Coordinates of N, CA and C and ligand atoms in Angstrom, one line a residue:
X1 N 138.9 64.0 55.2 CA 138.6 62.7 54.7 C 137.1 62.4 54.9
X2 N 136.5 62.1 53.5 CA 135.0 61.8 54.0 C 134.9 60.5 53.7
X3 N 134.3 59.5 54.5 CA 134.5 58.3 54.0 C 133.0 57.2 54.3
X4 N 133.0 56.2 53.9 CA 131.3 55.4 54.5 C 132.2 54.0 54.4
X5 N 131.5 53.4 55.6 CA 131.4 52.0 55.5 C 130.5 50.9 54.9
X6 N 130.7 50.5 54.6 CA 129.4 49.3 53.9 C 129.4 48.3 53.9
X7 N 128.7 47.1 54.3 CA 129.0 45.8 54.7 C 127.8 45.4 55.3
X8 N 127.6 43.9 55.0 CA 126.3 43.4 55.9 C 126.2 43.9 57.5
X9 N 125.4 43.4 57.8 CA 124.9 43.4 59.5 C 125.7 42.2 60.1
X10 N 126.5 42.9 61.0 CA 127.7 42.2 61.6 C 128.9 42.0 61.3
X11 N 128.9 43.2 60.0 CA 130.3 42.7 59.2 C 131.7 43.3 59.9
X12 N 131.1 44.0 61.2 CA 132.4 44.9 62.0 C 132.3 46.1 61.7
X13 N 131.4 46.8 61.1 CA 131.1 48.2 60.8 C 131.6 49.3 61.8
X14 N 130.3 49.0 63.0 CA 130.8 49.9 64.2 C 132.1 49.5 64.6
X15 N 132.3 49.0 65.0 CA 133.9 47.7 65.7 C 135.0 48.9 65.2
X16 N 134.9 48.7 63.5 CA 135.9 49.0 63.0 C 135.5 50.9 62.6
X17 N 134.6 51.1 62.6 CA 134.1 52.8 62.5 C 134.9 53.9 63.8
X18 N 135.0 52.8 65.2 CA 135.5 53.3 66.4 C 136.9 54.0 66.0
X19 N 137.8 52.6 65.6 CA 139.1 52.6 65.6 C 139.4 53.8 64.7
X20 N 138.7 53.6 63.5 CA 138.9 54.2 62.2 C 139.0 55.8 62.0
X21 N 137.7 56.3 62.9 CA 137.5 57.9 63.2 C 138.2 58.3 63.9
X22 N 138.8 57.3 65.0 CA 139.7 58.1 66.2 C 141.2 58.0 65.3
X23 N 141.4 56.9 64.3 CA 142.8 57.2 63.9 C 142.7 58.3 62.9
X24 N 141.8 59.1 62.6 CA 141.7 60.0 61.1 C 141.5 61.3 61.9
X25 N 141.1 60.8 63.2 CA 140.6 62.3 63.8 C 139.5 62.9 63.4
X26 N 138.2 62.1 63.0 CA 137.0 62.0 62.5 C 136.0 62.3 63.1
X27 N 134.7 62.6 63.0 CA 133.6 61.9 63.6 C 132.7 60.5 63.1
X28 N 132.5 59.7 63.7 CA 131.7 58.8 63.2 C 130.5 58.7 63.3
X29 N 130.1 58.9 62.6 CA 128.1 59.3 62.5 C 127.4 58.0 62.0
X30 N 126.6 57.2 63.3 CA 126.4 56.2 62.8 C 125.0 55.9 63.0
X31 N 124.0 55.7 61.6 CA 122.5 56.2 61.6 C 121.7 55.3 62.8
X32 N 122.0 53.9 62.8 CA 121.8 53.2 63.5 C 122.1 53.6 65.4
X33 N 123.2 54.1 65.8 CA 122.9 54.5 67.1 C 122.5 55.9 67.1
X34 N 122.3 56.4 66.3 CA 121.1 58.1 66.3 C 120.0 57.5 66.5
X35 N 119.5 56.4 65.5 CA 118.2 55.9 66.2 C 117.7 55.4 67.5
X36 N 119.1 54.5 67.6 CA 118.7 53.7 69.1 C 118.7 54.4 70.4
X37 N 119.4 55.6 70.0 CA 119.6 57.0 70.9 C 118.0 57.7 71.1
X38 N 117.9 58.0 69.9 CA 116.5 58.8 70.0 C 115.4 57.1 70.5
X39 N 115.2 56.3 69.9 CA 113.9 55.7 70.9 C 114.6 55.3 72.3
X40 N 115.9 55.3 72.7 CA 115.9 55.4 74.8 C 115.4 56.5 74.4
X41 N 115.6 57.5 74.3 CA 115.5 58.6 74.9 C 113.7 59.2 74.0
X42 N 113.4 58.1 73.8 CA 111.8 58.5 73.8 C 111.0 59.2 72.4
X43 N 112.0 59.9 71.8 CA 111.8 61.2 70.9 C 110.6 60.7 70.0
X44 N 110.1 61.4 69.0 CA 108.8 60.9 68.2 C 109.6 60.4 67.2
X45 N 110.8 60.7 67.2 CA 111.8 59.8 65.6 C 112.3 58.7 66.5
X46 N 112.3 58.4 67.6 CA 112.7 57.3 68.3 C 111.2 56.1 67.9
X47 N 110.4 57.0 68.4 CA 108.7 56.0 68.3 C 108.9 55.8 66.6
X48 N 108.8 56.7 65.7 CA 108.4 56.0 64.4 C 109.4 54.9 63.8
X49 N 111.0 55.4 64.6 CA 112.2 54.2 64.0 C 111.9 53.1 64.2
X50 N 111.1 53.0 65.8 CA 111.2 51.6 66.6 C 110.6 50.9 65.8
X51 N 109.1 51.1 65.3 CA 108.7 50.0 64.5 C 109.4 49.3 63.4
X52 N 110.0 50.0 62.9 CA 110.9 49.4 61.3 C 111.9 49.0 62.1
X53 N 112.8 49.7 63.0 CA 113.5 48.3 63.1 C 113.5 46.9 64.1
X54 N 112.4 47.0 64.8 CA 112.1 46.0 65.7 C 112.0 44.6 64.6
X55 N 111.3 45.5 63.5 CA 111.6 44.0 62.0 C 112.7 43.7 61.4
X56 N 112.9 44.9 61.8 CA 114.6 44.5 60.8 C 114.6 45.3 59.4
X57 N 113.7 46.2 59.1 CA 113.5 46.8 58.0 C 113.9 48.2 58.2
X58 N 114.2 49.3 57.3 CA 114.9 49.9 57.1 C 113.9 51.1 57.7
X59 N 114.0 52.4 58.2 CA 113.6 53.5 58.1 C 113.2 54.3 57.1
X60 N 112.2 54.6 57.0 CA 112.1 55.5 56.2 C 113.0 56.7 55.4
X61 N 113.3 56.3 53.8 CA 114.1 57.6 53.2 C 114.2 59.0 53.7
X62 N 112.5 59.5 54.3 CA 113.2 60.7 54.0 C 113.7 61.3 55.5
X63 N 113.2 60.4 56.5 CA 113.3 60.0 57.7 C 114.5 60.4 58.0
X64 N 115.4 59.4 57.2 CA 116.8 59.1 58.0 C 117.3 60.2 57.0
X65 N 117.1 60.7 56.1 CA 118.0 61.9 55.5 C 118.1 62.9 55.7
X66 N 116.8 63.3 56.7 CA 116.4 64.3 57.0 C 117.6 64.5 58.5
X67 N 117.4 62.9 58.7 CA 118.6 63.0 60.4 C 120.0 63.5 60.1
X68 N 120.6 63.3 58.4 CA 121.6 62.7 58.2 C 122.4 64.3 57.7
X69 N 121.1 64.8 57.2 CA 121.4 65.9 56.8 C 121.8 67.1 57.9
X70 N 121.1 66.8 59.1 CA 120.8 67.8 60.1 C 122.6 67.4 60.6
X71 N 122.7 65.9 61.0 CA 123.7 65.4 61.6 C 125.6 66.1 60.9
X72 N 125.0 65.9 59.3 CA 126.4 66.5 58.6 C 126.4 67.6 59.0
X73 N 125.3 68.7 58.9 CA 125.8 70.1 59.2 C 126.6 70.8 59.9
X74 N 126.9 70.1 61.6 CA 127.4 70.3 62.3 C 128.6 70.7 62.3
X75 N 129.5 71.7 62.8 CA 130.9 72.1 62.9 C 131.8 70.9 62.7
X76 N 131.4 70.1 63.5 CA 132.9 68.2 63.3 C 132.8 68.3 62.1
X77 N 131.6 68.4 61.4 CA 131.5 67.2 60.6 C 131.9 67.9 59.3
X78 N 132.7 69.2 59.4 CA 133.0 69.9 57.8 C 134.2 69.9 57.1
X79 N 135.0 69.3 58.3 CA 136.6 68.9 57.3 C 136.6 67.4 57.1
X80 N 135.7 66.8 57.8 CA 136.1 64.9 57.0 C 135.0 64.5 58.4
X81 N 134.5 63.0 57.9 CA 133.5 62.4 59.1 C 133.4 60.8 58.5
X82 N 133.2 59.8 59.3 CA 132.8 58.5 58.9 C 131.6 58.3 59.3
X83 N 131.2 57.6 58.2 CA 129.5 57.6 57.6 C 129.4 55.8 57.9
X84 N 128.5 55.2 59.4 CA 128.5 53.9 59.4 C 126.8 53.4 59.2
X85 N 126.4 52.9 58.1 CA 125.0 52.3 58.3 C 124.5 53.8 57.0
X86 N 125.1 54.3 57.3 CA 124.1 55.6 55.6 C 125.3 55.8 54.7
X87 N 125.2 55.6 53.5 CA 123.1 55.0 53.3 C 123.4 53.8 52.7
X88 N 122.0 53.3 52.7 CA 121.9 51.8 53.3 C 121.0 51.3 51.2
X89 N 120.5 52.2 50.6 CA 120.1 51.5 49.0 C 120.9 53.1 48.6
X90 N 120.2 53.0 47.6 CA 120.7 53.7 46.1 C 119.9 55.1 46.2
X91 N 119.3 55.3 46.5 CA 118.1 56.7 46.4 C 119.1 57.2 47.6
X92 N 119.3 56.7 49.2 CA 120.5 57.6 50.0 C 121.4 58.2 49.4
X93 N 122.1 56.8 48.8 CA 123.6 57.3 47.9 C 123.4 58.3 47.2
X94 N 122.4 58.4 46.3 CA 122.1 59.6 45.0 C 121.9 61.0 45.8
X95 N 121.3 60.8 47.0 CA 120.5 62.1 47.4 C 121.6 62.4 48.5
X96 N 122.7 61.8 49.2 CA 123.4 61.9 49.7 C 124.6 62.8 48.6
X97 N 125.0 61.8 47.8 CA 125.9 62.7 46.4 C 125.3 64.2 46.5
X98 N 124.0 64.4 45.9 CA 123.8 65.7 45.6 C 123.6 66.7 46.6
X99 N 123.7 66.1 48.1 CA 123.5 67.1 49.3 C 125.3 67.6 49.2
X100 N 125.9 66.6 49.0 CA 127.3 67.4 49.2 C 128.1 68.3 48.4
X101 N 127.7 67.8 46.9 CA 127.7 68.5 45.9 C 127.2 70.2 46.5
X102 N 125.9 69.9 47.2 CA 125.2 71.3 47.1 C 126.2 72.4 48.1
X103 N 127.0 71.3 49.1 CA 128.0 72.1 50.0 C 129.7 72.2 49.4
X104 N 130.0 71.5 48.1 CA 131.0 71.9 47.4 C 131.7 70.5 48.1
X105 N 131.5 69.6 48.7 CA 132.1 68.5 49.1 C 131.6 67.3 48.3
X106 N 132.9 66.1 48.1 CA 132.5 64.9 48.0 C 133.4 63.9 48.8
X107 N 132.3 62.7 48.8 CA 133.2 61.4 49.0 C 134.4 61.1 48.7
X108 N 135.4 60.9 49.2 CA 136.6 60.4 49.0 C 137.0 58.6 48.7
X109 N 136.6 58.2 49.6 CA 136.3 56.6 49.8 C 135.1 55.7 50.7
X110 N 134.8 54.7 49.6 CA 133.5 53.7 50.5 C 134.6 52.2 50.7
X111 N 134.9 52.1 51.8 CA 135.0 50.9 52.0 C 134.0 49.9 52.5
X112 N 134.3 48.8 51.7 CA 133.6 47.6 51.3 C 134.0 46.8 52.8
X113 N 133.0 46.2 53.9 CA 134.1 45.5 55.2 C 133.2 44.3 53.9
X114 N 134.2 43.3 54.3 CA 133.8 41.8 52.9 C 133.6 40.7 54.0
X115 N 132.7 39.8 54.3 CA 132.7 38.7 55.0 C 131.5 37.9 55.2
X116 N 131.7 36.6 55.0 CA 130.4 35.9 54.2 C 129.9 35.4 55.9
X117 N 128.5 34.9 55.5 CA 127.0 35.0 56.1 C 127.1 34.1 57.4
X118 N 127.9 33.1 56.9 CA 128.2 32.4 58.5 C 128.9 33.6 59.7
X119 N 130.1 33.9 59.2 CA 130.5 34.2 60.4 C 129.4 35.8 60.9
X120 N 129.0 36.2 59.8 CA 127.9 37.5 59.9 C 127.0 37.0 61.3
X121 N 126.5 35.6 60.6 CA 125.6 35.5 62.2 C 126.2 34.7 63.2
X122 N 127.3 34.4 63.2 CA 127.8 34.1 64.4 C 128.4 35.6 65.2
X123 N 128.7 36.7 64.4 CA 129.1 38.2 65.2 C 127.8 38.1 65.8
X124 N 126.7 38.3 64.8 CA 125.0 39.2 65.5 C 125.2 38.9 66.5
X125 N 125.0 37.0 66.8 CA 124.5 36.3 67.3 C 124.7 36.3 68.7
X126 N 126.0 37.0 69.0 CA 126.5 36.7 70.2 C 127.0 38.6 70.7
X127 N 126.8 39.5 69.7 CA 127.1 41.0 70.1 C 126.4 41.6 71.1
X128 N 127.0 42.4 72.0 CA 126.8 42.8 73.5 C 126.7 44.2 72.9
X129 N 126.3 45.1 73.6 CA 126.8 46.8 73.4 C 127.0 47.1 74.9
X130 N 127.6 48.0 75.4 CA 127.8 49.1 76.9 C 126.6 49.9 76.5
X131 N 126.2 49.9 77.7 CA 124.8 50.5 77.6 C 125.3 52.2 78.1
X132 N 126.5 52.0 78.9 CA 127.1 53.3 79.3 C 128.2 54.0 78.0
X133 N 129.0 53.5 77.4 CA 129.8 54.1 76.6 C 129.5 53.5 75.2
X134 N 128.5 52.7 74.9 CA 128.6 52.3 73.4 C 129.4 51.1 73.1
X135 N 130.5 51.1 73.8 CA 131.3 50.4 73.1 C 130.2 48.5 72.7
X136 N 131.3 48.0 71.4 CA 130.6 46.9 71.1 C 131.4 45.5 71.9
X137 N 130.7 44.5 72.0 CA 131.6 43.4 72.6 C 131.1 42.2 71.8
X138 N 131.8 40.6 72.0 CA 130.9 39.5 71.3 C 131.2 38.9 72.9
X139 N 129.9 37.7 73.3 CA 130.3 37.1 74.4 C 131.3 36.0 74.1
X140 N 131.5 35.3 73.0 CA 133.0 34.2 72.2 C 133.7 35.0 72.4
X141 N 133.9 35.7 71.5 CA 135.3 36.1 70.7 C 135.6 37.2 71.8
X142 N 135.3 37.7 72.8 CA 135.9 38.7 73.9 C 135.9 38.1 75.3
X143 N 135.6 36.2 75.0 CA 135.3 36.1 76.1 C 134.5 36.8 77.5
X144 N 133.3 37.1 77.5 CA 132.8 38.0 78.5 C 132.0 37.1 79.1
X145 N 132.2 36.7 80.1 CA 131.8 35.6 81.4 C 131.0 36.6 82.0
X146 N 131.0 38.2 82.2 CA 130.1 39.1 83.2 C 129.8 39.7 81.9
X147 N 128.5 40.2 82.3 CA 127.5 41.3 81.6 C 128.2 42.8 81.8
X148 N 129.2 43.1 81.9 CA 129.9 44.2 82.2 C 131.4 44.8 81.3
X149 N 131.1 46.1 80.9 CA 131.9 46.7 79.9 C 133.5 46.6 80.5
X150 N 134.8 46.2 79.9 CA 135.7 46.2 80.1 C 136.6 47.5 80.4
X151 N 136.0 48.1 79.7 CA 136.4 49.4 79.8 C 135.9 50.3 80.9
X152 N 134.7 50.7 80.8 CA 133.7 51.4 81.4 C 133.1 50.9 83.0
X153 N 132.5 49.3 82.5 CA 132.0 48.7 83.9 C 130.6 49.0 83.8
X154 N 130.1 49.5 82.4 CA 129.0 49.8 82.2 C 128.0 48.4 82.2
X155 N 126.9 48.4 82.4 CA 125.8 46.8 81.9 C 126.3 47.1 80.4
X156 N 126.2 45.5 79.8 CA 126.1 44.9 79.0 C 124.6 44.9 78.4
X157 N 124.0 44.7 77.1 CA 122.8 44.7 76.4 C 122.7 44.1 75.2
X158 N 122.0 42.8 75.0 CA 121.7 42.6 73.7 C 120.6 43.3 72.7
X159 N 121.0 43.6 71.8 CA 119.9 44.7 70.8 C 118.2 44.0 70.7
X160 N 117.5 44.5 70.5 CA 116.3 44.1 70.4 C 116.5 43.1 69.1
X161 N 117.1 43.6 68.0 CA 117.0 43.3 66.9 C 118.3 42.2 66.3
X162 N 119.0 41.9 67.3 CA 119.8 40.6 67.3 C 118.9 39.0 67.6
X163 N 118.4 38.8 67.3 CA 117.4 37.9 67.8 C 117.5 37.3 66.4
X164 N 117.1 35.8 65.9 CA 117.7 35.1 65.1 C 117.1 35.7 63.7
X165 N 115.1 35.4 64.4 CA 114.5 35.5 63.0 C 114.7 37.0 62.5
X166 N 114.9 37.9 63.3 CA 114.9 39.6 62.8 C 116.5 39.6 62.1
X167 N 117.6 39.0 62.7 CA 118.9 38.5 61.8 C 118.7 38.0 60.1
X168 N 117.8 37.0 60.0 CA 117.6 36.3 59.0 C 117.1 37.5 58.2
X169 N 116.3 38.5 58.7 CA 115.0 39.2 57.9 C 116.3 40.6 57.3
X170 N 116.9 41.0 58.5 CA 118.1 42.1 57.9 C 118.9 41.8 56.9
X171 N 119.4 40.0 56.9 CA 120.6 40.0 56.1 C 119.2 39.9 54.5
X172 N 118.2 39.7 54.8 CA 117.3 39.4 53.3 C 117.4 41.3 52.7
X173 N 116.8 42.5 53.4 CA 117.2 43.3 53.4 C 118.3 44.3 52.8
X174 N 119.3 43.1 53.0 CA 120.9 43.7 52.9 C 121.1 43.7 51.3
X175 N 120.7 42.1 51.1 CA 120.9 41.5 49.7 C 120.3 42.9 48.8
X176 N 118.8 42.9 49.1 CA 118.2 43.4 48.0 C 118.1 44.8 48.2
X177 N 118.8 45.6 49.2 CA 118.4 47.0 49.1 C 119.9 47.6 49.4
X178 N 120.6 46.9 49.9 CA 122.4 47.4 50.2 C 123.4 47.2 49.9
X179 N 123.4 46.4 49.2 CA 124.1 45.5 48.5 C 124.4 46.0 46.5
X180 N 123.3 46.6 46.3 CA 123.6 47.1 45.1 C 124.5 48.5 45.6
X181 N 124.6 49.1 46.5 CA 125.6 49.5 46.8 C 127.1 49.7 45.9
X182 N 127.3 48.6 46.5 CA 128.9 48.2 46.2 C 129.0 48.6 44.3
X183 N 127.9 47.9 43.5 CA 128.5 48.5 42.1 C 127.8 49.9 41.9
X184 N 127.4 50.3 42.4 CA 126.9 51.6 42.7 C 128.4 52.7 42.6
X185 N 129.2 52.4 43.8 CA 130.4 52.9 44.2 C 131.2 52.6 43.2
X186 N 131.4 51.1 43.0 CA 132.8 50.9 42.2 C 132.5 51.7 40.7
X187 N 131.5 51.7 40.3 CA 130.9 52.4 39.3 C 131.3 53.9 39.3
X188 N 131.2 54.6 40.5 CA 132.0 56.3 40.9 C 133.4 55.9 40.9
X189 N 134.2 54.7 41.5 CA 135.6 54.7 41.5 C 136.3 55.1 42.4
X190 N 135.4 54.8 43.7 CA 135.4 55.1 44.9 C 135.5 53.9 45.9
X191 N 135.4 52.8 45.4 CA 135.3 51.6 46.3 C 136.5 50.7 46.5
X192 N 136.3 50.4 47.7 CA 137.6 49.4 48.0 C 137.0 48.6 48.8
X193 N 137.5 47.2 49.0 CA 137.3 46.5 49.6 C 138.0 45.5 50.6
X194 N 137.4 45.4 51.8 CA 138.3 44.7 52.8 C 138.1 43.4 53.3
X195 N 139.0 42.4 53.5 CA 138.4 41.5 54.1 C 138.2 41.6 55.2
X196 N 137.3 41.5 55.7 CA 136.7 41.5 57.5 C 137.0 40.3 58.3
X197 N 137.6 39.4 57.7 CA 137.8 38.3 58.4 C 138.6 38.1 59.2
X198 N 139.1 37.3 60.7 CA 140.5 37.9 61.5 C 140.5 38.6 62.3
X199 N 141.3 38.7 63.3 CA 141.5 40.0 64.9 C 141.1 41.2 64.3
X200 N 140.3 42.1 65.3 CA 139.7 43.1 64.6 C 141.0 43.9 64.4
X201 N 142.0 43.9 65.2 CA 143.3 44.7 65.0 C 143.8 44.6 63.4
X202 N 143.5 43.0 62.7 CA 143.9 43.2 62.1 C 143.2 43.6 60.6
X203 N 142.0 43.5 61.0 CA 141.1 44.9 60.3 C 141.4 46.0 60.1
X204 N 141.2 46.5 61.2 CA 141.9 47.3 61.6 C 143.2 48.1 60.7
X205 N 144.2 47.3 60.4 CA 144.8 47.2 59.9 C 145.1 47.9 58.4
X206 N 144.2 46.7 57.8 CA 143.7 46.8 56.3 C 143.1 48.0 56.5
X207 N 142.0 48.2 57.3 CA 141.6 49.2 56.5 C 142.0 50.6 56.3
X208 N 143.4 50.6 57.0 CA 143.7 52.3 57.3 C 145.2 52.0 56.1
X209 N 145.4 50.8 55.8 CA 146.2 51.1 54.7 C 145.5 50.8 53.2
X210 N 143.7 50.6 53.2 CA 143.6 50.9 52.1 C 143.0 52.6 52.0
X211 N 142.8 53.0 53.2 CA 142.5 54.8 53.1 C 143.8 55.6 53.2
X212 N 145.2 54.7 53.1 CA 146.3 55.7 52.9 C 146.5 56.6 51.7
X213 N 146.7 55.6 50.5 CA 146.6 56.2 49.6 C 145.1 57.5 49.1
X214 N 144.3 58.0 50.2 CA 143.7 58.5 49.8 C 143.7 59.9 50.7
X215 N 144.8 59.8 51.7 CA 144.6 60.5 52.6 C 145.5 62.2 52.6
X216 N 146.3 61.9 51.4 CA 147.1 62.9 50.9 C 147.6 63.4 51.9
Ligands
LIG301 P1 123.9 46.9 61.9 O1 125.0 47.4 62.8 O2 123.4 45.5 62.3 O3 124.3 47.0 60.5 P2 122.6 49.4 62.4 O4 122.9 49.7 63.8 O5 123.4 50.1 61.4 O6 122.7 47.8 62.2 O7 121.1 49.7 62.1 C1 120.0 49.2 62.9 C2 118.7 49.5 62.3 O8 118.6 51.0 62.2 C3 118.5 49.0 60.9 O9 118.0 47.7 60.8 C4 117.4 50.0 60.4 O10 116.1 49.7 60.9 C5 117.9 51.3 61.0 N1 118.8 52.1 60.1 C6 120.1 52.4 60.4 N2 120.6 53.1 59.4 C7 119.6 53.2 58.4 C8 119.6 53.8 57.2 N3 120.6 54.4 56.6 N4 118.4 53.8 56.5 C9 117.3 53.2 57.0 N5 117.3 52.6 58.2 C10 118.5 52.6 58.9
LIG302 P1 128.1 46.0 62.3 O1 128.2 47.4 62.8 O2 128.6 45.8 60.9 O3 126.7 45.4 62.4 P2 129.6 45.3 64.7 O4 130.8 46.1 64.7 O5 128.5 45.6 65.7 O6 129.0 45.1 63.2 O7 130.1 43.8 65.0 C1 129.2 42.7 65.2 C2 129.8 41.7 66.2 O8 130.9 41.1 65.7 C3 130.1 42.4 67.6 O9 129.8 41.5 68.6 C4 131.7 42.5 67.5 O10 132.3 42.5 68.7 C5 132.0 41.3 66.6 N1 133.2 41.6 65.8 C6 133.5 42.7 65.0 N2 134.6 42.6 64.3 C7 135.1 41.3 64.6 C8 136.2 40.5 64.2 N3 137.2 41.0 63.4 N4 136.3 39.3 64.7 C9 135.4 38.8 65.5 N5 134.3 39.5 65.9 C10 134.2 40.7 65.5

């Protein structure tokens, strides 16, 4: 199963990419913590990411294709992988299509997570990560009174780039460069859409019974 997520910032991408890979038996390859990975850990793709996204603006094309490309090659990633945050405009999508073409593979399904702009920034607004295992948290909606992972017991961390005005600047972003997306896909006949709204379980949910019918 090869599959991509797509949805604004905050729409439950990661949240629901966790559940989704572990129930398909996947990898989830998610551009955004390859970056945030490489600037902890210092790398010279960590230094050039950090500027673009400290704004909220996208990385460079050939930048993150070059990651994405390196990232698909890998052993996991040759019988099925979930794709969260790539690609993010139309020139990914096109040059992504023709990279898999070149390996005899295609997309199966893009699910759409669907959920309007309020509750988008009330997710940012309040999203934690484990600085030890990844995992995502909200300090509302998981109730988290300690700075500490439920799971793990890892510190808690808010993103550099959750901060209101860099929020405001991503969802502008989204509109005009991610967002043509969606008829992009429905256009291949690849798209489906979910509502994101509700217990992430019950996300969750939806989304693994609209990748049934695809899962043969
Ligand atoms: P969110 O979870 O809020 O949608 P991500 O973690 O996916 O955000 O991405 C964080 C940042 O990483 C983006 O704002 C952008 O700067 C960079 N980034 C991630 N994926 C891509 C991509 N496919 N193309 C360009 N930049 C990207
Ligand atoms: P994205 O990867 O699309 O930017 P995340 O998965 O990081 O989104 O989720 C953003 C925030 O919203 C996180 O704090 C997460 O805990 C919270 N969240 C995700 N799904 C739901 C949901 N169904 N209901 C409430 N909060 C959610």
């Amino acid at each position: 199963m090869r599959l991509v997520l797509v949805g604004p910032p905050g729409a439950g991408k990661g949240t629901q990419a966790q559940y989704i890979a572990s129930n398909l038996s996947i990898p989830k390859i998610s551009t955004g913590d390859i970056f945030r990975a490489n600037v902890s850990g210092g790398t010279e793709l960590g230094k050039l990411a950090k500027t673009y996204m400290d704004r909220g603006d996208l990385v460079p094309d050939e930048v993150t294709i070059a990651m994405v490309r390196d990232r698909l090659s890998e052993d996991d990633a040759q019988d099925g992988f979930l794709l969260d945050g790539f690609p993010r405009n139309v020139p990914q999508a096109e040059i992504l299509r023709d990279m898999l073409k070149d390996w005899g593979q295609a997309l199966d399904l893009v699910l759409e997570l669907v959920v309007d702009d309020d509750e988008v920034v009330r997710r940012l607004a309040g999203r934690r990560t484990c600085s030890q295992c990844g995992r995502i948290w909200h300090v509302e909606f998981d109730d988290k009174k300690d700075d500490r992972c439920d799971v793990c017991g890892g510190a808690l961390f808010q993103r550099d780039d959750d901060k209101e005005e860099t929020i405001r600047h991503r969802l502008e972003v989204y509109q005009v460069q991610t967002a043509p997306l969606v008829a992009y896909y429905a256009d291949e006949g690849i798209l489906v859409g979910v509502d994101a709204t509700g217990p992430v379980e019950e996300v969750t949910e939806r989304a693994m019974e609209a990748i049934r019918p695809f899962t043969g």
